[in-house]
Amino acid sequence: DLTLNGCTIENTGSIVTGGKTITLQNATVNGTGTLNGANGELQLNGATINNGILSGKLKATKDTSTLNQVTVDENGELDIHTNVVVQNILSIDGKVTVQNNKGLYNTLAEGDAVSLNGTGTLNLSGDGTSGFLGTTSNRGAFTIGEDLTVTTLGYTQGYIYADVTNQGEITTEKGDLIITGADDAPLSLRNSGTIRSGGNATTLSH
């Protein structure tokens, strides 16, 4: 196994686990290259990823990591067990699961939206623990792209604590989903996509 601690990496190629575990500990990875957890696992521990592609098996395990204009490709499975800051755009063509009562957060200024797009799935309900979409501003927002599905695949509730513009599909599967304004602010929900209950409750609050 390999731990890269406190370094800055310029990646325009591929970093591949090759059946082992690579841990990015307080590391920054810049560039358009791929971080690939194929046949192993790539762990993000307080890492910052700028403009890269995530593929294979990946896990955010401890400390807050930052994803800035990152793509999770069709082979990517990102499992989030700690808070992750999303800046600008997160494209999900594979699967992202948020659990362990942690969240994906927009830390941009009031009124600035983070775009979540791609053709994959964002799951806000893990195995026995909940996941969140949240914001550090009471008027922070997320835009959900037209081909993205936000859902609850585990048997726990998922939460969205932010203003939302939904162009894709928000649905429930095994767990309930609660959508509410951040910090008790009134909820602003603009919907040109689909919001449906697939057997469990979808609750809009405020």
CSV table of N, CA, C and O in Angstrom, one decimal, residues 20-21 28 63-64 75 79 113 146 157 166 171 182 196 198 202:
chain,number,residue,atom,x,y,z
A,20,LYS,N,-3.8,-2.6,-4.8
A,20,LYS,CA,-3.5,-2.2,-3.5
A,20,LYS,C,-4.3,-1.0,-3.1
A,20,LYS,O,-5.3,-0.6,-3.8
A,21,THR,N,-4.0,-0.4,-1.9
A,21,THR,CA,-4.7,0.9,-1.5
A,21,THR,C,-3.7,2.0,-1.6
A,21,THR,O,-2.6,2.0,-1.1
A,28,THR,N,-2.8,17.3,-2.6
A,28,THR,CA,-3.5,18.1,-3.7
A,28,THR,C,-3.2,17.5,-5.0
A,28,THR,O,-2.0,17.3,-5.3
A,63,ASP,N,-11.3,13.3,7.6
A,63,ASP,CA,-11.0,14.6,7.2
A,63,ASP,C,-11.8,15.1,6.0
A,63,ASP,O,-12.2,14.3,5.2
A,64,THR,N,-11.9,16.4,5.9
A,64,THR,CA,-12.7,16.9,4.8
A,64,THR,C,-11.9,17.0,3.5
A,64,THR,O,-10.9,17.7,3.5
A,75,ASN,N,-17.2,4.0,-14.6
A,75,ASN,CA,-16.6,2.9,-13.8
A,75,ASN,C,-16.3,3.3,-12.4
A,75,ASN,O,-15.9,2.5,-11.6
A,79,ASP,N,-17.4,6.2,-2.4
A,79,ASP,CA,-18.1,5.9,-1.2
A,79,ASP,C,-17.7,7.0,-0.2
A,79,ASP,O,-16.5,7.0,0.2
A,113,ALA,N,-24.6,28.5,-7.0
A,113,ALA,CA,-25.0,27.1,-7.0
A,113,ALA,C,-23.8,26.2,-7.5
A,113,ALA,O,-23.0,26.6,-8.3
A,146,GLU,N,-29.9,17.3,-15.9
A,146,GLU,CA,-31.1,16.6,-16.5
A,146,GLU,C,-30.9,15.1,-16.6
A,146,GLU,O,-31.9,14.4,-16.7
A,157,GLN,N,-32.9,7.4,5.9
A,157,GLN,CA,-33.3,8.6,5.3
A,157,GLN,C,-32.2,9.3,4.6
A,157,GLN,O,-31.1,9.3,5.2
A,166,ASN,N,-33.9,21.5,-9.8
A,166,ASN,CA,-33.9,20.1,-10.3
A,166,ASN,C,-34.3,20.0,-11.8
A,166,ASN,O,-35.4,20.3,-12.1
A,171,THR,N,-35.7,10.9,-6.6
A,171,THR,CA,-36.6,9.8,-6.3
A,171,THR,C,-36.2,9.0,-5.1
A,171,THR,O,-35.1,9.2,-4.6
A,182,ALA,N,-31.8,25.3,4.2
A,182,ALA,CA,-30.7,25.2,5.1
A,182,ALA,C,-30.9,26.2,6.3
A,182,ALA,O,-31.4,27.3,6.1
A,196,ARG,N,-40.3,12.1,-7.7
A,196,ARG,CA,-41.3,11.0,-7.5
A,196,ARG,C,-40.9,10.2,-6.3
A,196,ARG,O,-39.8,10.1,-5.8
A,198,GLY,N,-40.7,6.4,-5.1
A,198,GLY,CA,-40.7,5.1,-5.6
A,198,GLY,C,-41.0,4.1,-4.5
A,198,GLY,O,-40.4,3.0,-4.5
A,202,THR,N,-41.1,11.2,0.0
A,202,THR,CA,-40.3,12.3,-0.3
A,202,THR,C,-41.0,13.5,0.4
A,202,THR,O,-42.1,13.8,0.1
